[in-house]
Amino acid sequence: MAVRWLFRAQSPREQSALVEGDRELVLERAYAIARVAGGALAMVVAPAFGVSFVVVVLMVTCTVAGPGLLHIWLWRRTKTPAGRDRVRWLAVADDCMCAIFALAVFARDPMWSITLVVPLLIFVEMIRAGAPGAIIAAIAISVAHVVLTDIRHTLYGINTDPTALLFQLGLYALTLLLAVGIFRELHALQAMRAELFGPLIAAQDRFGDGVLIRKGDRFVFVGDAMRRITGYDPKDLETLRSMLSLVVPSDREAIAERLKLPGPDRFETRLLHKAGREVPVEIVRAEVRTSSDHRVVAVVRDITERRAIAESLEFSALHDQLTGLPNRLSVTRAMDEAIAAKRGPCAVIVMHLEHFRDVRETFGHRAGDELLRHVAERVRSGLRSMDVLGHDGGGVFTIVLLGADATVAEQVARNVRGLFATPFDVVGRPLLSSADFGIAASPLHGADATTLLRCAEIAASHAARIGRGVAVYDPSQDKGRAERLELLADLRDLLQHHELGVAFQPCIDIRSGATRGFEALARWDHPRRGAILPSAFIPLAEYSGLIKPLTEYMLGRSLEECRSWHEAGFALDVAVNVSIRNLADPEFPDLVARWLTMYEVPAERLVLEVTESLVMADVEEYVRTLTHLRRVGVRVALDDFGSGYSSLTQLYRLPVTQAKIDRGFIDRLATPDGESVIRATVDIAHALGLETVAEGVSSTAVLARLRDLGCDLAQGFGIGQPMPPREVLPWIKAHARGNLRLVEGTA
């Protein structure tokens, strides 16, 4: 029965228990089998040594097979280290007793014990309890051997030669030394292996990566990190035939197919935690094959945090951080999906908050942000649950109405507009706001989200222009927009290839008639559209941001021509118009200084013209840049002087050197009121220490009257038309003696 119990078929759980994780139990089973086999051998050979068969059977059962089965039972029930230590030393004592019994059985021929029992005992105790166990066994068996010498002499009349006895005891000691030496080498190899692979496994566990090693149909190693990932003890996981039982049911079939592949492989799935929640993991799997072994190594990494970060980033990429609403990208996706699904019509409303920028500039960014949140909450309350409300940034919101046409969308827009009748509570004060709504619908106005949003934007701008508040897109609202975009693209190419034309208009000293300088004017001769006026493309450049490269191009061309005039012996000024966008750039003065150095033009010969009304809109913003330019040595002219609403205090603060009188005043010079205005303008400019320049002079009579009023300089078609660079020097030479006579001749 004992042999049958030892060799009986085990359940999968029992088989999985006999793994490398519980080597002692495996060894104890082997020792028990060896005990039974030794006991059977003793029963066979005992009669030949004169020992009663019944006595042998009783002794084998009580001292060999019985204790072996007892050890197995104790090892199974004992799991704590202290408990197994007690069982281990009990087994050592029992093994020594069994060996002594074997010596007694084979007392007539001690060579049996010397060649079989004693070496086996020492090696077994060395494996079971280390060197102390082997030493105890060697001492016990040596003492027993000496005692049994007298027993052999008494029972069998066999005398043992002392030399032979010492030789036999020496063999026991040699066996002990050999066992200790062998196991020291094995221990060194195991320590080296642990030193090499232990840190790797420990690091994987510390990093949170669970390591699994599978051999055949069982796991031979389960890292401790699996406890943190799954909530199960590694010992429990070792009993699993496959990790598929921990995979969520929806992924099991797909993962099972992947596991059939040879690998290496990397995939993501979700494991079922012991607490019932799902844990997203990344699994890296590879097969390790040798000539005699085949194992599968897998590293399981918990990616809960990584998934959370990815979801957060995805939410941030698709939602506005201030209001939490979907952004333009998310709204565009929703519209495209609805259109592609063909679930009926789809309408979009673009809503522009009026005066939102004024709210921010007056009450601060906090007030603007609070207003946006209140608007989002109020508008959301007026929509259906299936409608999508998005925030494009700033004061722009988007409403997507699924299953609605333009008529329904227009009614919804008017209802939402009615929600603005109640003031918003912003930073503790009631604030009234309003909005303009533009509407476009599919398929009437477009078959994709991009087209519909563009049409709705155009309709919203049209609604703001006409003051109606709500407008449905009409193609007539888009007239000229495509042409402007094409013109903008052509202007960008023109600047990139440095093909923009430059013309120079002369400016003379009214008193002497001498040429003082030239104003640089941009000219564009389009290959298909012909000459395009600066009033058409300069605002386009301002709107698109191309004004900065345009100004730099004009500055470079003007300084290059000015140097050629100086090299020809004419020390003349050159005036270049600059935008407020240039003045808003703190690096612009340094750029001007570098260009002056590059073209070797004296700084006082460059006049930068700025528009009075634009500069006065934000004096604090631009006065620093103008002051820096004056330090460089450049002169500054205030263009369209008198056309704005500047105070004398503001004018006094501006570091300018010239005032260019607006041509509108020059045209009214023939009237009494016009003359009075010009006289007052000239007097104010002179009082501020500014040199006056009259623009738009068309005749000698106007020029003479300006001279009487005290104006300093003049330019206009009556003095000279804008001319290409190649005609400037001939014009200068032709008028070297003064051009008052020329003006009189052309009047």
XYZ file of C-alpha atoms in Angstrom:
747
model
C 0.000 0.000 0.000
C 2.887 2.310 0.809
C 4.487 1.768 -2.581
C 1.133 2.219 -4.276
C 0.559 5.447 -2.333
C 3.991 6.695 -3.336
C 3.467 6.014 -7.027
C -0.235 6.785 -7.273
C -1.428 9.249 -9.935
C -1.525 12.768 -8.543
C -4.084 15.394 -9.303
C -2.957 18.415 -11.346
C -2.786 20.449 -8.151
C -0.569 17.812 -6.471
C 1.626 17.555 -9.532
C 2.011 21.304 -9.696
C 2.954 21.292 -6.000
C 6.012 19.133 -6.781
C 7.847 21.864 -8.593
C 11.093 23.708 -8.159
C 9.418 26.025 -5.690
C 9.154 23.072 -3.153
C 12.266 20.975 -3.850
C 12.337 19.586 -0.287
C 9.002 17.847 -0.802
C 10.280 16.351 -4.068
C 13.422 15.113 -2.326
C 11.464 13.632 0.580
C 9.343 11.662 -1.878
C 12.525 10.327 -3.494
C 13.962 9.423 -0.078
C 10.770 7.586 0.831
C 10.956 5.582 -2.374
C 14.607 4.765 -1.622
C 13.642 3.661 1.904
C 10.970 1.296 0.573
C 13.405 -0.099 -1.991
C 16.107 -0.519 0.679
C 13.658 -2.216 2.997
C 12.650 -4.635 0.247
C 16.323 -5.404 -0.433
C 16.922 -6.011 3.270
C 14.041 -8.483 3.417
C 15.489 -10.392 0.455
C 19.069 -10.623 1.627
C 18.471 -10.808 5.401
C 17.943 -14.621 5.524
C 21.378 -15.063 3.915
C 22.862 -13.289 6.909
C 20.992 -15.470 9.404
C 18.412 -12.866 10.363
C 14.826 -13.906 10.899
C 12.520 -12.772 8.084
C 9.778 -11.757 10.540
C 12.203 -9.618 12.509
C 13.387 -7.953 9.324
C 9.837 -7.233 8.188
C 8.958 -5.653 11.535
C 12.124 -3.602 11.636
C 11.794 -2.464 8.015
C 8.199 -1.403 8.605
C 8.979 0.419 11.844
C 12.343 2.012 11.016
C 12.498 2.325 7.206
C 9.196 2.498 5.333
C 7.108 3.844 8.226
C 9.296 6.855 9.014
C 9.617 7.588 5.279
C 5.849 7.869 4.922
C 5.718 9.875 8.138
C 8.273 12.348 6.702
C 6.150 12.861 3.578
C 3.062 13.514 5.678
C 4.940 15.977 7.902
C 6.475 17.839 4.945
C 3.041 18.244 3.386
C 1.512 19.678 6.543
C 4.451 21.902 7.525
C 4.985 25.137 5.559
C 6.789 27.443 8.004
C 10.620 27.565 7.981
C 10.866 26.799 11.721
C 8.518 23.822 11.434
C 10.408 22.385 8.482
C 13.710 22.748 10.370
C 12.316 20.534 13.149
C 11.065 17.981 10.604
C 14.454 18.102 8.844
C 16.473 17.231 11.971
C 13.929 14.571 12.927
C 14.538 13.042 9.487
C 18.316 13.210 10.009
C 17.985 11.359 13.301
C 15.677 8.772 11.772
C 18.052 8.272 8.811
C 20.937 7.626 11.189
C 18.812 5.102 13.072
C 17.898 3.357 9.809
C 21.568 3.233 8.770
C 22.531 1.735 12.098
C 19.795 -0.885 11.566
C 21.258 -1.662 8.128
C 24.722 -2.078 9.663
C 23.224 -4.508 12.146
C 21.516 -6.471 9.389
C 24.694 -6.623 7.329
C 26.959 -7.017 10.325
C 28.438 -10.281 9.013
C 29.731 -8.529 5.886
C 30.486 -4.842 6.641
C 31.470 -4.145 2.999
C 27.731 -3.775 2.217
C 27.515 -0.862 4.611
C 30.850 0.608 3.525
C 30.028 0.634 -0.204
C 26.252 1.296 -0.135
C 24.604 2.419 3.080
C 27.187 4.856 4.484
C 27.900 6.908 1.263
C 24.187 7.102 0.532
C 23.442 8.278 4.045
C 26.135 10.987 4.034
C 25.069 12.365 0.645
C 21.390 12.348 1.605
C 22.020 14.244 4.849
C 24.296 16.644 3.005
C 21.422 17.492 0.660
C 18.852 17.580 3.451
C 20.695 19.521 6.221
C 23.948 20.670 4.668
C 27.401 20.030 6.137
C 26.145 19.770 9.757
C 23.780 16.989 8.781
C 26.505 15.094 6.900
C 28.954 15.417 9.825
C 26.369 14.176 12.337
C 25.569 11.210 10.080
C 29.275 10.355 9.613
C 29.915 10.510 13.361
C 26.849 8.434 14.186
C 27.651 5.767 11.621
C 31.317 5.633 12.698
C 30.375 5.127 16.345
C 27.827 2.491 15.329
C 30.441 0.732 13.186
C 32.857 0.537 16.128
C 30.121 -0.746 18.470
C 28.987 -3.334 15.922
C 32.559 -4.689 15.768
C 32.079 -6.188 19.226
C 28.616 -7.447 18.250
C 30.058 -9.229 15.199
C 32.700 -10.844 17.392
C 30.089 -11.975 19.974
C 27.434 -13.192 17.497
C 29.470 -14.453 14.568
C 32.930 -14.883 16.039
C 34.345 -12.483 13.459
C 37.411 -10.586 14.542
C 38.063 -7.171 13.008
C 41.627 -6.090 12.445
C 42.227 -2.630 14.001
C 43.958 -1.543 10.795
C 40.929 -2.565 8.734
C 38.662 -0.758 11.194
C 40.670 2.422 10.847
C 40.632 1.990 7.055
C 36.846 1.650 7.105
C 36.425 4.709 9.335
C 38.795 6.578 7.016
C 36.542 5.709 4.095
C 33.632 7.244 6.017
C 35.655 10.417 6.590
C 36.733 10.481 2.940
C 33.112 10.135 1.848
C 32.222 13.042 4.144
C 34.985 15.230 2.714
C 34.002 14.310 -0.828
C 30.355 15.147 -0.161
C 31.265 18.460 1.462
C 33.545 19.355 -1.460
C 30.969 18.476 -4.106
C 28.192 20.401 -2.421
C 30.414 23.405 -1.775
C 31.023 23.607 -5.513
C 27.314 23.208 -6.198
C 26.556 25.920 -3.644
C 29.119 28.217 -5.291
C 27.494 27.625 -8.681
C 24.061 28.335 -7.228
C 25.371 31.490 -5.557
C 26.909 32.610 -8.848
C 23.654 31.923 -10.627
C 21.741 33.849 -7.965
C 24.280 36.687 -8.220
C 23.790 36.835 -11.973
C 20.057 36.356 -12.240
C 18.871 37.354 -8.776
C 19.365 41.115 -9.288
C 17.587 40.884 -12.624
C 14.565 39.154 -11.111
C 14.661 41.469 -8.073
C 14.853 44.529 -10.308
C 11.920 43.305 -12.358
C 9.923 42.854 -9.161
C 10.999 46.249 -7.838
C 10.017 47.932 -11.091
C 6.629 46.270 -10.804
C 7.160 43.799 -13.661
C 5.979 40.267 -12.971
C 8.255 37.526 -14.359
C 6.769 34.164 -15.330
C 8.754 31.119 -16.479
C 6.799 28.207 -17.875
C 8.193 24.742 -18.614
C 5.894 22.314 -20.339
C 2.452 22.594 -18.796
C 3.502 24.175 -15.498
C 5.054 27.358 -14.162
C 8.488 26.850 -12.655
C 8.845 30.468 -11.515
C 6.373 33.251 -10.662
C 7.796 36.623 -9.619
C 6.583 38.286 -6.453
C 5.415 41.329 -8.466
C 2.511 39.215 -9.703
C 1.070 39.564 -6.205
C 0.824 43.338 -6.713
C -0.566 42.997 -10.221
C -3.185 40.280 -9.647
C -3.661 40.190 -5.876
C -2.914 36.423 -5.849
C -0.012 34.787 -4.039
C 2.695 33.497 -6.426
C 2.221 30.009 -4.952
C -1.413 30.108 -6.008
C -0.480 31.254 -9.499
C 2.013 28.391 -9.836
C -0.895 25.946 -9.675
C -2.473 27.418 -12.810
C -2.013 25.464 -16.010
C -2.361 28.699 -17.997
C -2.635 32.416 -17.291
C -5.666 32.590 -19.592
C -7.913 32.037 -16.599
C -6.841 35.476 -15.316
C -7.502 37.237 -18.648
C -10.850 38.980 -19.005
C -13.301 36.723 -20.884
C -13.640 39.102 -23.845
C -9.888 38.850 -24.590
C -9.282 35.160 -23.922
C -9.915 33.850 -27.418
C -7.648 36.409 -29.061
C -4.891 35.891 -26.462
C -5.135 32.112 -26.838
C -4.477 32.460 -30.569
C -1.460 34.667 -29.883
C -0.031 32.169 -27.392
C -0.008 29.518 -30.113
C 2.503 31.580 -32.086
C 6.198 30.897 -31.437
C 6.997 34.503 -30.490
C 8.602 36.736 -29.462
C 5.432 38.723 -28.966
C 4.236 41.907 -27.244
C 0.585 42.687 -26.596
C -1.763 44.397 -24.175
C -4.728 42.906 -22.359
C -6.563 43.072 -19.035
C -6.187 40.705 -16.087
C -8.803 40.012 -13.434
C -7.571 41.138 -10.021
C -8.437 39.110 -6.945
C -10.446 42.113 -5.707
C -12.649 41.929 -8.819
C -11.305 44.886 -10.793
C -9.615 44.760 -14.189
C -5.904 45.558 -14.464
C -4.553 46.647 -17.865
C -1.208 44.967 -18.534
C 1.422 44.706 -21.219
C 2.872 41.237 -21.762
C 6.191 40.533 -23.448
C 6.628 36.839 -24.244
C 9.585 34.930 -25.668
C 10.637 31.295 -25.984
C 14.025 30.109 -24.712
C 15.184 26.887 -26.338
C 18.289 24.804 -25.638
C 19.275 21.350 -26.816
C 17.636 19.767 -23.777
C 15.182 22.315 -22.499
C 12.337 24.530 -23.697
C 10.882 27.294 -21.588
C 8.618 30.276 -22.134
C 9.515 33.506 -20.351
C 6.925 36.256 -19.969
C 7.176 39.699 -18.377
C 3.879 41.202 -17.193
C 3.807 44.978 -16.678
C 0.993 46.891 -15.009
C 0.149 49.795 -17.351
C -2.677 51.279 -15.294
C -0.781 54.530 -14.792
C 0.325 54.647 -18.416
C -3.254 54.080 -19.582
C -4.451 56.837 -17.239
C -1.848 59.245 -18.615
C -2.748 58.303 -22.191
C -6.443 58.802 -21.488
C -5.688 62.140 -19.828
C -3.614 63.234 -22.816
C -6.322 62.079 -25.189
C -8.923 64.001 -23.202
C -6.687 67.090 -23.223
C -6.166 66.733 -26.962
C -9.912 66.550 -27.610
C -11.276 68.911 -24.953
C -10.876 72.511 -23.918
C -9.128 72.723 -20.546
C -11.072 75.769 -19.378
C -14.657 74.689 -20.042
C -14.194 70.908 -20.350
C -16.096 71.008 -23.656
C -14.956 69.192 -26.813
C -12.529 71.258 -28.875
C -12.622 71.839 -32.625
C -10.850 68.559 -33.416
C -13.363 66.561 -31.375
C -16.317 68.430 -32.899
C -14.948 67.843 -36.397
C -14.657 64.092 -35.726
C -18.205 63.934 -34.367
C -19.565 65.735 -37.441
C -17.655 63.548 -39.887
C -18.864 60.390 -38.112
C -22.472 61.597 -38.197
C -22.245 62.500 -41.886
C -20.528 59.205 -42.774
C -23.195 57.215 -40.889
C -25.892 58.894 -43.016
C -28.243 59.340 -40.073
C -30.034 62.228 -41.725
C -29.253 65.944 -41.912
C -26.680 67.585 -39.681
C -26.371 71.287 -38.855
C -23.609 73.275 -37.198
C -23.862 76.621 -35.427
C -20.778 78.762 -34.852
C -21.290 81.236 -31.996
C -19.049 84.321 -31.573
C -19.245 86.136 -28.241
C -19.393 89.874 -28.799
C -16.884 92.119 -27.012
C -15.188 89.154 -25.343
C -11.779 90.751 -25.821
C -13.053 93.952 -24.207
C -14.176 91.963 -21.160
C -10.720 90.465 -20.737
C -8.904 93.739 -21.235
C -11.261 95.623 -18.886
C -11.794 93.114 -16.074
C -8.845 90.756 -16.601
C -8.340 87.198 -17.811
C -10.013 85.739 -14.738
C -13.254 87.513 -15.651
C -12.978 86.333 -19.250
C -12.457 82.720 -18.158
C -15.377 82.914 -15.737
C -17.612 84.346 -18.470
C -16.715 81.460 -20.804
C -17.579 78.875 -18.145
C -20.931 80.542 -17.429
C -21.732 80.766 -21.154
C -20.869 77.088 -21.647
C -23.100 76.040 -18.745
C -26.047 78.196 -19.859
C -25.887 77.204 -23.537
C -25.557 73.511 -22.596
C -28.762 73.777 -20.572
C -30.644 74.980 -23.661
C -29.631 72.060 -25.916
C -30.735 68.465 -26.286
C -28.668 65.699 -24.731
C -27.777 64.402 -28.211
C -26.443 67.792 -29.365
C -22.715 68.517 -29.162
C -21.424 71.785 -27.689
C -17.772 72.582 -28.314
C -15.380 75.420 -27.492
C -12.886 76.449 -30.162
C -10.970 78.839 -27.910
C -11.470 82.493 -27.091
C -15.064 83.582 -27.536
C -15.941 80.984 -30.210
C -18.324 78.077 -29.487
C -19.642 75.392 -31.839
C -22.993 73.598 -31.635
C -23.594 70.426 -33.655
C -27.266 69.501 -34.106
C -27.747 65.902 -35.210
C -30.823 65.272 -37.352
C -31.543 69.010 -37.811
C -31.675 71.101 -40.983
C -30.939 74.810 -41.417
C -34.460 75.867 -40.403
C -34.347 73.946 -37.122
C -30.796 75.180 -36.484
C -31.884 78.795 -36.995
C -34.633 78.377 -34.410
C -32.196 76.758 -31.965
C -29.756 79.648 -32.504
C -32.468 82.197 -31.717
C -33.441 80.276 -28.589
C -29.814 80.172 -27.441
C -29.428 83.875 -28.239
C -32.398 84.516 -25.969
C -30.453 82.939 -23.091
C -28.109 85.950 -23.156
C -30.896 88.308 -22.058
C -30.084 87.534 -18.415
C -26.796 89.025 -17.141
C -23.927 86.717 -16.182
C -22.475 86.909 -12.678
C -18.812 87.543 -13.426
C -16.297 88.342 -10.644
C -19.126 89.446 -8.410
C -20.839 91.818 -10.829
C -23.676 91.404 -13.373
C -22.397 91.444 -16.940
C -24.556 91.502 -20.063
C -23.178 89.733 -23.111
C -24.423 88.828 -26.563
C -23.357 86.612 -29.433
C -23.544 86.265 -33.206
C -24.581 82.945 -34.739
C -23.664 81.477 -38.121
C -25.428 78.374 -39.446
C -24.521 75.775 -42.062
C -26.230 72.449 -42.736
C -25.397 69.194 -44.487
C -25.857 68.322 -47.295
C -27.076 71.776 -48.391
C -23.873 73.674 -47.631
C -21.278 70.912 -47.624
C -20.608 67.203 -47.259
C -17.804 67.302 -44.684
C -17.123 68.939 -41.324
C -14.369 71.260 -42.552
C -16.580 72.790 -45.233
C -19.560 73.168 -42.885
C -17.468 74.850 -40.185
C -15.966 77.263 -42.722
C -19.416 78.167 -44.027
C -20.752 78.643 -40.495
C -17.781 80.920 -39.675
C -18.531 83.045 -42.745
C -22.203 83.244 -41.767
C -21.296 84.296 -38.197
C -19.048 87.076 -39.512
C -21.854 88.186 -41.835
C -24.311 88.204 -38.920
C -21.937 90.452 -36.962
C -21.542 92.861 -39.909
C -25.253 93.311 -40.556
C -26.149 93.379 -36.846
C -28.800 90.689 -37.241
C -27.313 88.281 -34.714
C -28.275 85.075 -36.601
C -27.486 84.256 -40.231
C -27.689 81.139 -42.372
C -24.814 80.670 -44.805
C -25.362 81.969 -48.323
C -22.755 81.769 -51.126
C -23.045 85.529 -51.630
C -21.476 86.023 -48.178
C -18.348 84.254 -49.428
C -17.836 86.492 -52.447
C -14.227 87.622 -52.789
C -12.962 85.442 -49.911
C -11.406 82.825 -52.180
C -9.875 85.593 -54.264
C -8.276 87.117 -51.160
C -6.860 83.757 -50.112
C -5.365 83.279 -53.576
C -3.944 86.786 -53.450
C -2.439 86.059 -50.045
C -0.723 82.928 -51.364
C 0.674 84.907 -54.312
C 1.965 87.603 -51.939
C 3.720 84.999 -49.825
C 5.444 83.552 -52.899
C 6.351 87.059 -54.061
C 8.119 87.843 -50.786
C 9.888 84.479 -50.685
C 11.360 85.107 -54.155
C 12.113 88.814 -53.459
C 10.092 89.941 -56.468
C 7.999 92.725 -54.891
C 8.498 96.019 -56.713
C 9.653 99.261 -55.066
C 8.972 102.827 -56.253
C 10.387 106.060 -54.834
C 8.481 109.373 -54.566
C 10.561 112.544 -54.071
C 10.203 114.914 -51.138
C 11.494 118.503 -51.495
C 12.333 121.424 -49.261
C 9.566 123.968 -49.927
C 11.771 127.015 -49.317
C 14.808 126.023 -51.397
C 13.252 123.567 -53.809
C 16.108 121.097 -53.128
C 15.431 117.407 -52.999
C 15.506 116.154 -49.402
C 14.808 112.520 -49.978
C 12.457 109.841 -51.257
C 9.680 107.764 -49.761
C 9.801 104.022 -50.603
C 6.477 102.632 -51.797
C 5.628 98.962 -52.421
C 4.405 98.094 -55.931
C 2.919 94.790 -57.105
C 2.469 94.067 -60.788
C 0.510 90.801 -60.768
C 0.980 88.639 -63.912
C -2.782 87.999 -64.220
C -4.461 90.788 -62.278
C -2.195 93.638 -63.342
C -1.187 96.382 -60.917
C -2.519 95.783 -57.397
C -2.781 98.852 -55.193
C -1.045 98.905 -51.801
C -4.442 99.617 -50.230
C -5.455 96.112 -51.391
C -2.458 94.014 -50.342
C -1.021 95.915 -47.353
C -4.107 95.217 -45.156
C -3.944 91.607 -46.338
C -0.321 91.413 -45.180
C -1.294 92.974 -41.848
C -4.053 90.403 -41.336
C -1.960 87.382 -42.284
C 1.246 88.315 -40.466
C 3.208 88.848 -43.708
C 3.701 92.498 -42.829
C 6.905 91.713 -40.923
C 8.779 90.100 -43.863
C 7.272 92.730 -46.182
C 8.643 95.568 -44.008
C 12.057 93.910 -43.759
C 12.127 93.501 -47.539
C 11.220 97.159 -48.106
C 13.798 98.262 -45.534
C 16.563 96.277 -47.210
C 15.716 97.493 -50.730
C 15.430 101.128 -49.566
C 18.784 101.129 -47.758
C 20.420 99.489 -50.764
C 19.153 102.301 -53.060
C 20.040 104.980 -50.502
C 23.641 103.743 -50.464
C 23.773 104.001 -54.259
C 22.601 107.626 -54.028
C 25.313 108.395 -51.496
C 27.949 106.716 -53.662
C 26.798 108.961 -56.517
C 27.359 112.041 -54.319
C 23.785 112.747 -53.162
C 23.238 112.619 -49.388
C 19.490 112.101 -49.395
C 17.011 110.607 -46.944
C 14.903 107.537 -47.540
C 11.562 107.038 -45.779
C 10.033 103.590 -45.152
C 6.574 102.871 -43.771
C 6.499 100.490 -40.804
C 3.582 98.678 -39.206
C 2.546 98.682 -35.583
C 3.310 94.965 -35.671
C 6.956 95.935 -36.231
C 6.806 98.398 -33.339
C 5.372 95.664 -31.115
C 8.481 93.558 -31.807
C 11.144 94.419 -29.181
C 13.879 93.119 -31.531
C 12.921 95.506 -34.363
C 15.326 98.354 -33.348
C 18.264 95.931 -33.261
C 17.250 94.645 -36.685
C 17.233 98.194 -38.071
C 20.677 98.836 -36.567
C 22.081 95.672 -38.205
C 20.661 96.634 -41.612
C 22.123 100.147 -41.363
C 25.523 98.646 -40.603
C 25.203 96.116 -43.409
C 24.413 98.752 -46.060
C 26.725 101.399 -44.534
C 24.009 104.059 -44.454
C 24.122 106.788 -41.759
C 21.280 106.293 -39.292
C 20.037 109.873 -39.628
C 19.312 109.266 -43.327
C 16.615 106.683 -42.537
C 13.111 107.936 -41.733
C 10.592 105.409 -40.413
C 6.975 106.455 -40.929
C 4.294 105.321 -38.471
C 0.563 106.082 -38.571
C -0.545 108.486 -35.852
C -3.934 106.926 -35.135
C -2.506 103.414 -34.743
C 0.322 104.471 -32.456
C -1.989 106.553 -30.280
C -4.208 103.514 -29.706
C -1.555 102.176 -27.314
C 1.121 104.777 -26.623
C 2.633 102.821 -23.711
C 3.180 99.791 -25.941
C 5.041 101.597 -28.727
C 6.857 104.499 -27.065
C 9.626 102.162 -25.821
C 10.359 100.870 -29.325
C 10.297 104.390 -30.801
C 12.666 105.603 -28.095
C 15.051 102.735 -28.870
C 14.942 103.616 -32.567
C 15.809 107.231 -31.760
C 18.812 106.019 -29.744
C 19.964 104.143 -32.829
C 19.880 107.501 -34.645
C 16.933 106.819 -36.927
C 14.378 109.594 -37.440
C 10.675 108.891 -36.996
C 7.824 110.529 -38.913
C 4.217 110.591 -37.730
C 2.110 109.824 -40.800
C -1.442 111.242 -41.309
C -0.741 113.852 -38.639
C -3.923 115.596 -37.469
C -6.301 112.870 -38.633
C -6.456 111.147 -35.251
C -7.683 112.142 -31.820
C -4.346 112.634 -30.119
C -3.862 114.878 -27.151
C -0.911 117.264 -26.943
C 0.329 115.321 -23.934
C 0.472 112.114 -25.971
C 2.154 113.841 -28.903
C 4.726 115.382 -26.608
C 5.675 111.959 -25.246
C 6.335 110.458 -28.678
C 10.020 110.600 -29.725
C 9.254 111.623 -33.362
C 11.031 114.149 -35.609
C 8.557 114.749 -38.435
C 4.815 115.288 -38.796
C 3.279 114.422 -42.172
C 0.079 116.430 -42.668
C -2.772 114.289 -43.942
C -3.596 114.897 -47.624
C -7.245 115.372 -46.715
C -6.285 118.714 -45.149
C -4.149 119.637 -48.181
C -7.093 119.031 -50.532
C -9.190 121.531 -48.538
C -6.478 124.168 -48.555
C -8.457 126.432 -50.924
C -11.217 126.860 -48.317
C -10.860 129.305 -45.384
C -11.443 126.574 -42.827
C -8.901 124.307 -44.507
C -6.214 126.981 -44.413
C -6.879 127.638 -40.728
C -6.585 123.945 -39.891
C -3.263 123.602 -41.724
C -1.876 126.752 -40.054
C -2.881 125.397 -36.638
C -1.432 121.958 -37.462
C 1.888 123.470 -38.586
C 2.040 125.665 -35.485
C 1.379 122.686 -33.183
C 4.023 120.578 -34.942
C 6.613 123.374 -34.729
C 5.730 123.942 -31.072
C 6.524 120.238 -30.500
C 9.808 120.655 -32.367
C 8.668 118.607 -35.379
C 9.455 119.182 -39.037
C 6.276 119.312 -41.153
C 5.753 117.441 -44.410
C 2.722 118.107 -46.634
C 1.411 115.069 -48.542
C -0.562 115.051 -51.785
C 0.724 118.370 -53.203
C -0.707 118.604 -56.735
C 0.082 122.109 -57.992
C 2.431 125.097 -57.667
C -0.384 127.166 -56.126
C -0.761 124.654 -53.300
C 2.997 124.533 -52.863
C 3.231 128.335 -52.664
C 0.418 128.513 -50.110
C 2.088 125.864 -47.971
C 5.277 127.868 -48.040
C 3.383 130.939 -46.785
C 1.862 128.844 -43.954
C 5.351 127.786 -42.807
C 5.301 124.149 -43.936
C 8.834 122.702 -44.295
C 8.689 119.812 -46.797
C 6.291 118.591 -49.485
C 5.652 115.603 -51.714
C 2.956 114.681 -54.198
C 2.230 114.086 -57.871
C 2.719 117.796 -58.578
C 6.342 117.412 -57.466
C 7.151 113.963 -58.743
C 5.396 110.668 -59.419
C 6.625 107.440 -57.734
C 9.389 106.099 -59.976
C 11.351 102.858 -60.290
C 14.862 102.765 -58.753
C 16.636 103.175 -62.115
C 14.983 106.572 -62.688
C 15.837 108.097 -59.301
C 19.395 109.236 -60.035
C 18.462 110.831 -63.390
C 15.617 112.649 -61.663
C 17.947 113.881 -58.899
C 20.498 115.138 -61.423
C 17.782 116.877 -63.479
C 16.557 118.716 -60.407
C 19.880 119.314 -58.745
C 19.389 123.105 -58.813
C 16.002 122.966 -57.174
C 12.616 121.865 -58.454
C 10.390 124.892 -57.743
C 10.792 125.965 -61.319
C 9.808 122.447 -62.450
C 6.646 122.524 -60.373
C 5.667 125.836 -61.921
C 6.281 124.439 -65.369
C 4.066 121.407 -64.769
C 1.215 123.244 -63.126
